[in-house]
Short mmCIF file of C-alpha atoms and ligand atoms in Angstrom, two decimals:
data_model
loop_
_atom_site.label_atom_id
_atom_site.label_comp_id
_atom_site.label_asym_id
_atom_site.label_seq_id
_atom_site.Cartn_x
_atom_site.Cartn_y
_atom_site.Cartn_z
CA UNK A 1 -15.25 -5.28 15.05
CA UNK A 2 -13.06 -2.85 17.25
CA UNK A 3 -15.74 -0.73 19.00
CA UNK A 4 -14.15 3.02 19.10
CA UNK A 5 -15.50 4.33 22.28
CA UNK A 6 -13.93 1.58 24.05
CA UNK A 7 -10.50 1.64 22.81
CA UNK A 8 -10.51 5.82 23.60
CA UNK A 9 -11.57 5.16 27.30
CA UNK A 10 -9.15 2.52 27.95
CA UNK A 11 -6.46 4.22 26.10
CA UNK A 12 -7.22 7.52 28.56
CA UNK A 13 -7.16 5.37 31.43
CA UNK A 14 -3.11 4.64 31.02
CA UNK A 15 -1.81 7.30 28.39
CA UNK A 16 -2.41 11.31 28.51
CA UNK A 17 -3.98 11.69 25.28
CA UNK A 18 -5.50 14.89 25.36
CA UNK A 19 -4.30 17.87 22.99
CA UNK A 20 -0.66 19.08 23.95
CA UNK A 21 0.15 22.24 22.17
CA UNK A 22 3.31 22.27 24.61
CA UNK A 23 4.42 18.67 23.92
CA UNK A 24 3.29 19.79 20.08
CA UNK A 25 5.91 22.21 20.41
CA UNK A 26 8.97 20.14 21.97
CA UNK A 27 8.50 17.32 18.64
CA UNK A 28 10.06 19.86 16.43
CA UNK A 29 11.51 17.44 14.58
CA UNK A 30 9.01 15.10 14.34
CA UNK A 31 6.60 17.95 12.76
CA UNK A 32 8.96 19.40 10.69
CA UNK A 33 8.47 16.69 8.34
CA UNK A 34 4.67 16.99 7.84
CA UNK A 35 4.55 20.80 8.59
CA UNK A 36 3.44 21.76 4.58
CA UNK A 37 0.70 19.06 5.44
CA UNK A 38 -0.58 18.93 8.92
CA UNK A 39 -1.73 22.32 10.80
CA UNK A 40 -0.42 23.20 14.14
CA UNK A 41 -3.65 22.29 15.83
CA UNK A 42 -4.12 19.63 14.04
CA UNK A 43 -0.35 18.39 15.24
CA UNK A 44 -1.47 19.28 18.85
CA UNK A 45 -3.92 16.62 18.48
CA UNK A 46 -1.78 14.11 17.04
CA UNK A 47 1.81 14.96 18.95
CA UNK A 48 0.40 12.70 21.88
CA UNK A 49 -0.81 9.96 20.52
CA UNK A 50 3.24 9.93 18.01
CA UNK A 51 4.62 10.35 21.60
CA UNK A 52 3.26 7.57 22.97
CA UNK A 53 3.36 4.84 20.16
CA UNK A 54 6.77 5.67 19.49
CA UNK A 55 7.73 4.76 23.41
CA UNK A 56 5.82 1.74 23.27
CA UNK A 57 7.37 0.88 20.42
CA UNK A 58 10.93 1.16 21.79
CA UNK A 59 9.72 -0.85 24.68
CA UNK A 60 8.46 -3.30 22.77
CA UNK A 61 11.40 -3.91 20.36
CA UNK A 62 8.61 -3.32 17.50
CA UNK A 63 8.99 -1.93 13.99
CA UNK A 64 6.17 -0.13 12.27
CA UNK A 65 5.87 -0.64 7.74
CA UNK A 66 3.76 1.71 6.44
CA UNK A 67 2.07 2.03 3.22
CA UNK A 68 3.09 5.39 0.83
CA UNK A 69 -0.98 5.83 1.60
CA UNK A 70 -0.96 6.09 5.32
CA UNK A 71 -2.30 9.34 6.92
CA UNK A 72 0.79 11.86 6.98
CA UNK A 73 0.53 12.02 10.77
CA UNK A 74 1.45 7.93 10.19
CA UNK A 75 3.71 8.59 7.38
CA UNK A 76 5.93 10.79 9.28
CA UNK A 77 5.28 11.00 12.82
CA UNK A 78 5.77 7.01 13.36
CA UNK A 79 6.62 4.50 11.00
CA UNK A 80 10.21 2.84 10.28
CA UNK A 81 10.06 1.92 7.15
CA UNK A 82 7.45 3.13 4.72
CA UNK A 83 7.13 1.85 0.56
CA UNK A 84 5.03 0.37 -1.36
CA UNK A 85 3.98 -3.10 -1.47
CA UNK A 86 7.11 -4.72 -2.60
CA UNK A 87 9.22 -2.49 -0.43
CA UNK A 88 7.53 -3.39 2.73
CA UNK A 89 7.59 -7.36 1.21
CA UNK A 90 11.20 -6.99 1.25
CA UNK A 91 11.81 -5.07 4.36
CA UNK A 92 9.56 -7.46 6.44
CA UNK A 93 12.17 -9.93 5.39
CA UNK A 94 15.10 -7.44 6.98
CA UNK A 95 13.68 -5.97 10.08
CA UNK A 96 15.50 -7.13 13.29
CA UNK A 97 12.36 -6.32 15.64
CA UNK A 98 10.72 -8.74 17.25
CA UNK A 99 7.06 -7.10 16.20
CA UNK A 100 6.08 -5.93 13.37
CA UNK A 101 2.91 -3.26 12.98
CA UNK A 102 1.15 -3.48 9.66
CA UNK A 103 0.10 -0.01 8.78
CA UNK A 104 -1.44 -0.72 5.26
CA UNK A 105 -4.06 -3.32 4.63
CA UNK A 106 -4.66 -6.62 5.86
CA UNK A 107 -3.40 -8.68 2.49
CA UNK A 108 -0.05 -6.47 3.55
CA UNK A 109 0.26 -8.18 7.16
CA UNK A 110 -0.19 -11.37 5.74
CA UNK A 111 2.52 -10.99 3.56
CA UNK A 112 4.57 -9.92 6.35
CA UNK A 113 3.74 -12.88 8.25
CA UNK A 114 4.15 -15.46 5.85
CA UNK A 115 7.58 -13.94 5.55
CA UNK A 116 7.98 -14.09 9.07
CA UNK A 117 6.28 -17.07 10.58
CA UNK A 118 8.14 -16.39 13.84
CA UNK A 119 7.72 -13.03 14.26
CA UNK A 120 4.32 -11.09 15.63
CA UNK A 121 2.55 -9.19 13.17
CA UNK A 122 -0.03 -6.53 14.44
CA UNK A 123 -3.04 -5.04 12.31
CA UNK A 124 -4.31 -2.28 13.94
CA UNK A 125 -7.69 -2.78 11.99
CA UNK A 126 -8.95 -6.29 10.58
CA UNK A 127 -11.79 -4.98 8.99
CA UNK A 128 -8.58 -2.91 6.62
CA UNK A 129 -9.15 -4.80 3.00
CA UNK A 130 -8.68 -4.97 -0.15
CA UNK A 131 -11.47 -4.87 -2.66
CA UNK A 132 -8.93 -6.55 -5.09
CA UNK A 133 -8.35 -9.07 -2.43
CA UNK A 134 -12.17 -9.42 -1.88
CA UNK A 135 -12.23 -10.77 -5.61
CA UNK A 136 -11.10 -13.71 -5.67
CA UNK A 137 -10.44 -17.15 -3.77
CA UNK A 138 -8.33 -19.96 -4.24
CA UNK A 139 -10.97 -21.63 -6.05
CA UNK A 140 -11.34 -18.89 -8.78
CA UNK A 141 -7.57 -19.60 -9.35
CA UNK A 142 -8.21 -23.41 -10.02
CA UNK A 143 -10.79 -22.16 -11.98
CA UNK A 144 -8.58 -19.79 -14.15
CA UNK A 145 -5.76 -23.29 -14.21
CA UNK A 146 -8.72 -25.18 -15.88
CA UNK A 147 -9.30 -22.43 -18.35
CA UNK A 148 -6.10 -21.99 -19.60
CA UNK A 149 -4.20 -25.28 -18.84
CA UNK A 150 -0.62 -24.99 -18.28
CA UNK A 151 -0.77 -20.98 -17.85
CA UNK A 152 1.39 -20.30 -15.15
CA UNK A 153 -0.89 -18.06 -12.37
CA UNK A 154 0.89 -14.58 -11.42
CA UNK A 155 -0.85 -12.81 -8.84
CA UNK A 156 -0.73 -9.94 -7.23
CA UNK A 157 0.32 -9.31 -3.86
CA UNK A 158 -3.01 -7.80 -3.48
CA UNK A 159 -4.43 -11.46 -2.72
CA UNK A 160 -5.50 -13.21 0.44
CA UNK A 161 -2.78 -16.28 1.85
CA UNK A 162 -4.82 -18.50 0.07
CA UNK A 163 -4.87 -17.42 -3.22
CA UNK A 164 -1.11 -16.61 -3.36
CA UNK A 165 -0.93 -20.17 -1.73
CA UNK A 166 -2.42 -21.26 -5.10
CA UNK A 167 -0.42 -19.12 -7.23
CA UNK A 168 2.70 -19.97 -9.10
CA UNK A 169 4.40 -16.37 -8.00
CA UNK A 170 3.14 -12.78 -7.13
CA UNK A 171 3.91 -9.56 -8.35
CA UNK A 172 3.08 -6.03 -7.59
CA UNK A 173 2.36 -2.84 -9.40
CA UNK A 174 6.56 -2.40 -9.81
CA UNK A 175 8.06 -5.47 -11.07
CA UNK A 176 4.85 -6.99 -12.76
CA UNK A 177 6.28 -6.11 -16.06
CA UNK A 178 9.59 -7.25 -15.23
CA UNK A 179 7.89 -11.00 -13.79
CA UNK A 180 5.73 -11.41 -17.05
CA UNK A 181 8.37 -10.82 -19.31
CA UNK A 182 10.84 -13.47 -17.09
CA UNK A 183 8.31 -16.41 -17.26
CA UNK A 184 8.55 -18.87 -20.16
CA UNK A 185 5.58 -19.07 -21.16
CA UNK A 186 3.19 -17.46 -24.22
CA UNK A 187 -0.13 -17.32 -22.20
CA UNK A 188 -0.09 -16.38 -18.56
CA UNK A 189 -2.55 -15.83 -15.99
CA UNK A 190 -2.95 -12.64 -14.22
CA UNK A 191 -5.30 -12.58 -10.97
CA UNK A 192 -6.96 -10.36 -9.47
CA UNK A 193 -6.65 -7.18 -11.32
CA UNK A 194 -7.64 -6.93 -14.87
CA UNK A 195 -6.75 -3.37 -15.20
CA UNK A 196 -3.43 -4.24 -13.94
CA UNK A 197 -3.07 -7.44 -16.36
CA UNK A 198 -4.60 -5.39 -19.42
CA UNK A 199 -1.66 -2.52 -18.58
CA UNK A 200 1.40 -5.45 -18.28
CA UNK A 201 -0.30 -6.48 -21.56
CA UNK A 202 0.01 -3.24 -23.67
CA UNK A 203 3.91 -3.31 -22.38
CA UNK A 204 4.52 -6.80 -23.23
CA UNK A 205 2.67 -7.31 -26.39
CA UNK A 206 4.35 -10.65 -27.12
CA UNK A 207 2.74 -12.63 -24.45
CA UNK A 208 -1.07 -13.37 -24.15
CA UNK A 209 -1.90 -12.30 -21.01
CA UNK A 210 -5.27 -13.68 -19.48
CA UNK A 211 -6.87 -12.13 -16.07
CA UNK A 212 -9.42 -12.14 -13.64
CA UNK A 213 -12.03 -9.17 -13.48
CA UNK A 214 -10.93 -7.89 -9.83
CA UNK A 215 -10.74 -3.79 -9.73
CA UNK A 216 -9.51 -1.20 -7.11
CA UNK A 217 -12.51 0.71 -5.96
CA UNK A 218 -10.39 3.66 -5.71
CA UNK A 219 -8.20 3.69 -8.73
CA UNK A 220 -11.25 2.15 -11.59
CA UNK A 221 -12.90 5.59 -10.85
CA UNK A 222 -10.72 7.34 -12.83
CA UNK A 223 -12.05 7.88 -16.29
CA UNK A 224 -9.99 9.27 -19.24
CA UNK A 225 -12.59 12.08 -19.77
CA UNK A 226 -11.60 13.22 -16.69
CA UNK A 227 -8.01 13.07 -17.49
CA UNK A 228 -8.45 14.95 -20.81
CA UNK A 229 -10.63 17.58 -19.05
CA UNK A 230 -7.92 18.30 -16.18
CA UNK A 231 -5.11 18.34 -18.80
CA UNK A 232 -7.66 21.38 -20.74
CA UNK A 233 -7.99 23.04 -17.54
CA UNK A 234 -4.54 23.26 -16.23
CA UNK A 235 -2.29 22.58 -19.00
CA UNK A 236 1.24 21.41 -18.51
CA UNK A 237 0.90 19.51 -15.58
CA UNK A 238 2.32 16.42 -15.27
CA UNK A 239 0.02 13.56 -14.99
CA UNK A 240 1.18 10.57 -13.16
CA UNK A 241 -1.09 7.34 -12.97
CA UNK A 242 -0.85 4.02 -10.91
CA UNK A 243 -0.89 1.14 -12.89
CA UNK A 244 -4.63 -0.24 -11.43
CA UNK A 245 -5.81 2.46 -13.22
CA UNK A 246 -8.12 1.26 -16.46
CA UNK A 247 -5.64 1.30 -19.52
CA UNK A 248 -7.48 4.33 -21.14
CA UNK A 249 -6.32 6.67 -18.12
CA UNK A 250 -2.81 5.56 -18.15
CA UNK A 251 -2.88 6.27 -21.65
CA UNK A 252 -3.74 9.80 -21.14
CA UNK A 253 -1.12 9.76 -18.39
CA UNK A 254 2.71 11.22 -18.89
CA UNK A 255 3.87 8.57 -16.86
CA UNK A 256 2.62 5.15 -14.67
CA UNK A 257 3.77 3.03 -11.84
CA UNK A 258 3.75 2.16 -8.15
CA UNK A 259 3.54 4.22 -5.40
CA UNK A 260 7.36 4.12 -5.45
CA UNK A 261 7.58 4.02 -9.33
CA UNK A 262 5.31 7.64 -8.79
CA UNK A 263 7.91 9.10 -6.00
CA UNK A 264 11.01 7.81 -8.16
CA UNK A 265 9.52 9.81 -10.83
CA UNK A 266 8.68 12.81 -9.45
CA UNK A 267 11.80 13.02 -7.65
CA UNK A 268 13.97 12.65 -11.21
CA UNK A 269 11.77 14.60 -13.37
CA UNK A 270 10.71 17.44 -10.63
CA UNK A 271 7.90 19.11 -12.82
CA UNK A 272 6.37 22.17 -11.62
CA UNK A 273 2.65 20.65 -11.14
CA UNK A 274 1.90 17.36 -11.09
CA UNK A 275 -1.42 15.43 -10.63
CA UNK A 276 -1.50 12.12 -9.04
CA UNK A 277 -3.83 9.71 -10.22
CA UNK A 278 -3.68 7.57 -7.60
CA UNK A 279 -5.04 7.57 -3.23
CA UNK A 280 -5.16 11.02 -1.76
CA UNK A 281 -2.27 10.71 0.70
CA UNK A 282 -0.15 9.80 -1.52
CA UNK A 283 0.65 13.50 -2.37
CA UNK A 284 0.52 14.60 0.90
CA UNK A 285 2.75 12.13 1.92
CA UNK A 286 5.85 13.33 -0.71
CA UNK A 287 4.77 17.03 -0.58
CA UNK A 288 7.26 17.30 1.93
CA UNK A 289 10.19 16.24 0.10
CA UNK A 290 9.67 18.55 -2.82
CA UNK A 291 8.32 22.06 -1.92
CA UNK A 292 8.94 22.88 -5.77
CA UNK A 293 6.42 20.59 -7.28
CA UNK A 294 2.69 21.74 -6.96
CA UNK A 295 0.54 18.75 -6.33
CA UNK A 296 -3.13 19.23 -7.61
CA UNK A 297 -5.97 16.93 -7.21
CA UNK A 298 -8.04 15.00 -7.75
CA UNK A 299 -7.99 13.05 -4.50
CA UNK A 300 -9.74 9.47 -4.06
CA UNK A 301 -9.70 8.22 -0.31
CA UNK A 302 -9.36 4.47 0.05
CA UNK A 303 -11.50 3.77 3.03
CA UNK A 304 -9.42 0.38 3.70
CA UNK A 305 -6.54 2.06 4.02
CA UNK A 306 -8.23 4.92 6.11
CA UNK A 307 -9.06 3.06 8.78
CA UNK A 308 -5.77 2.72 9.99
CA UNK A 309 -5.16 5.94 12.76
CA UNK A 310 -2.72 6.81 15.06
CA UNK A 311 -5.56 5.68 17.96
CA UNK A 312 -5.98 1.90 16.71
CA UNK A 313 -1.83 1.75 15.93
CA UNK A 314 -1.22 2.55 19.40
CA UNK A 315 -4.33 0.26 20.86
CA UNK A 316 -2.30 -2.93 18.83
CA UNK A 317 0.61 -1.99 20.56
CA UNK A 318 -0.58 -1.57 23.57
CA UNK A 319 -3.24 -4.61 23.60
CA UNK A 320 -1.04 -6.65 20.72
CA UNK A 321 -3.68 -6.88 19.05
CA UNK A 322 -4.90 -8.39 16.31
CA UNK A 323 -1.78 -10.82 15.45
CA UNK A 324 -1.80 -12.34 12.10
CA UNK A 325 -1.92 -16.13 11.59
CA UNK A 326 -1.42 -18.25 8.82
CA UNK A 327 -2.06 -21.82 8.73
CA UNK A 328 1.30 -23.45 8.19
CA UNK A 329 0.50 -25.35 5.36
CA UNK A 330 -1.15 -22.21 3.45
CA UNK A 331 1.86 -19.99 4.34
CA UNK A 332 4.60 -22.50 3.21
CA UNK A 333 3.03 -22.49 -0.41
CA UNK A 334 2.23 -19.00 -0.33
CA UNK A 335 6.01 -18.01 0.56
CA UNK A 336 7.21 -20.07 -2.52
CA UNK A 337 5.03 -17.32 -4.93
CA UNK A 338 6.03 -14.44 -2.63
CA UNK A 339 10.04 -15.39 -2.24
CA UNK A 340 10.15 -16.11 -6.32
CA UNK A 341 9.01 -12.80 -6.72
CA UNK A 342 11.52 -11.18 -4.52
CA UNK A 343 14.56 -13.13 -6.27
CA UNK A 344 13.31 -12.67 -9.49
CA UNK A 345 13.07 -8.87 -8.79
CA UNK A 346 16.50 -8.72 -7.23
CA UNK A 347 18.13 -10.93 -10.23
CA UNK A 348 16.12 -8.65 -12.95
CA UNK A 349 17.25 -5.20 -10.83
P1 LIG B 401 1.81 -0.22 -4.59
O1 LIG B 401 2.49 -1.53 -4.58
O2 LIG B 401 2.07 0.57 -5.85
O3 LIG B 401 2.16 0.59 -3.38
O4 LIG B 401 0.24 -0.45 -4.62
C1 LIG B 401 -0.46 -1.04 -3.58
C2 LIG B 401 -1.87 -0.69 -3.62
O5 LIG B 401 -2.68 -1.26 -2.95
C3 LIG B 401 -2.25 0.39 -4.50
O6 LIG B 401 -3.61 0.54 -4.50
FE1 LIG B 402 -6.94 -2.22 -2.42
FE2 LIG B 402 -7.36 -0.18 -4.06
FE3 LIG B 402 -7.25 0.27 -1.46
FE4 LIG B 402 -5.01 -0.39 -2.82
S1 LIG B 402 -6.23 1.46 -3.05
S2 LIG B 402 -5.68 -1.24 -0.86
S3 LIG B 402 -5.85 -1.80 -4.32
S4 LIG B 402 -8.79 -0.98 -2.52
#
């Protein structure tokens, strides 16, 4: 476990972390694209700590993916590449950088790895889950197989090595429709996410879809009383849900997807308030982009993805620390499920 008060004393040993309303002020550019979001003062704290990650990353030839529910401050002030999962799947596959920083969760930097066997991959925080992840092992996928014999397995990227290892291909919240639909088969397996599989299912009613009872802690909170009551309160704005929402909320919803699927949509449809059903930074993070939408709550916090700050992102870079490994023989099977999932995307987009 990364004790705090030890990475913040060595860190002020070699960088000058301390609030810089002056440096603040000369990363115009930098702030301009979290201004609605981030306060000046607050930016005086963080303007040092962008500063210095973004050096080290230079000097390190290393390339940061972040998740679309990274901290704003993250978001904007230092990754490369940002997405959601499949996006930062397929750009781990493209970066040229020798190193690659995992801002997300840790199923994300395994991904990354197994896609990149010879590059390093950096997690600022191990102890960054998934309680989807947490679900299930690759014995509860065997167990699943001798359920429903010959049901191919799908899984979502939101697995351990392991389980994708034991998977016959992944998916994620934006081409799990598409993937479904593409197999030949009348019964398939979905693991871990029921609400996930039960959504897929109501779009493709042809197929018999089977799952495994894994939720999101953040997203399963959501009830559609809750929906119904914010619609009553504030009518007319647009309600946008992920897809590991339980299918009664996306019903109530005007529209579901990924994190990209959400930003794609907003971005086309521009509606004058919208509510995202979905992680808190997520509308903090696209706020930027459209000053004409209002986003209002609710806001869940996923404390996995929380722990990831500017301090720990520049304590991997500057320690390298913690590098992902994958046992060869896991990550060899688990690239098979992740690559089919990539080419069957591309060939279906
Ligand atoms: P996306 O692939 O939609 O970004 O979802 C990942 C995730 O963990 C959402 O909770
Ligand atoms: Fe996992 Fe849910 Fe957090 Fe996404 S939001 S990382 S699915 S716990």
């Amino acid at each position: 476990m990364l004790d705090i008060s030890t990475i913040r004393d060595d860190l002020k040993t070699q960088y000058d972390l301390a609030p810089n309303p002056k440096l603040a002020a000369s990363m115009e550019t930098e702030y301009a694209r979290m201004a609605r979001v981030v306060s000046p003062v607050d930016w005086a704290v963080h303007a040092p700590y962008v500063a210095a990650i973004n050096t080290l990353k230079r000097q390190r030839n290393a390339a940061i993916l972040a998740h679309n529910y990274m901290t704003p401050e993250i978001f904007h002030g230092v990754a490369d590449v940002v997405g959601d999962s499949l996006q930062l799947a397929i750009e781990a596959t493209r970066t040229q950088a020798d190193v690659i920083v995992q801002c997300g969760v840790h199923f994300m930097a395994e991904t990354s790895k197994i896609l990149n066997p010879a590059k390093t991959v950096l997690m600022p925080d191990m102890q960054a889950g998934c309680s989807l992840a947490d679900s299930i092992t690759a014995a509860g996928v065997e167990e699943m197989r001798a359920r429903y014999p010959n049901a191919p397995v799908v899984s979502y990227v939101n697995t351990t090595a392991e389980v994708k290892a034991a998977s016959d291909i992944c998916c994620t919240s934006s081409n799990a429709v598409q993937i479904i639909r593409a197999l030949d088969a009348e019964t398939i397996i979905m693991t871990p996410d029921k609400y996930l599989a039960q959504n897929v299912a109501a779009q493709v009613p042809e197929k018999r879809i089977v799952w495994w009872e894994g939720s999101c802690i953040v997203h399963e909170q959501y009830t559609a009383q809750d929906i119904r009551e914010f619609r009553d309160w504030n009518p007319g704005t647009r309600i946008i849900a992920h897809p590991e929402c339980p299918p009664e909320v996306v019903a109530e919803a005007d529209f579901s997807g990924s994190t990209k699927g959400i930003l794609d949509y907003v971005s086309a449809e521009r509606p004058a308030r919208a509510m995202l059903v979905t992680e808190c930074s997520m509308a903090s993070n696209i706020s930027d982009a459209h000053p004409d939408v209002e986003f209002i709550g609710p806001c869940n916090m996923c404390p996995y993805m929380k722990m990831i700050t500017l301090e720990k992102v520049l304590w991997s870079l500057h320690t390298m620390t913690t590098q992902i490994e994958v046992a060869p023989e896991i990550a060899d099977k688990a690239r098979l499920a992740v690559q089919r999932m990539i080419d069957l995307s591309a060939r279906q987009a």
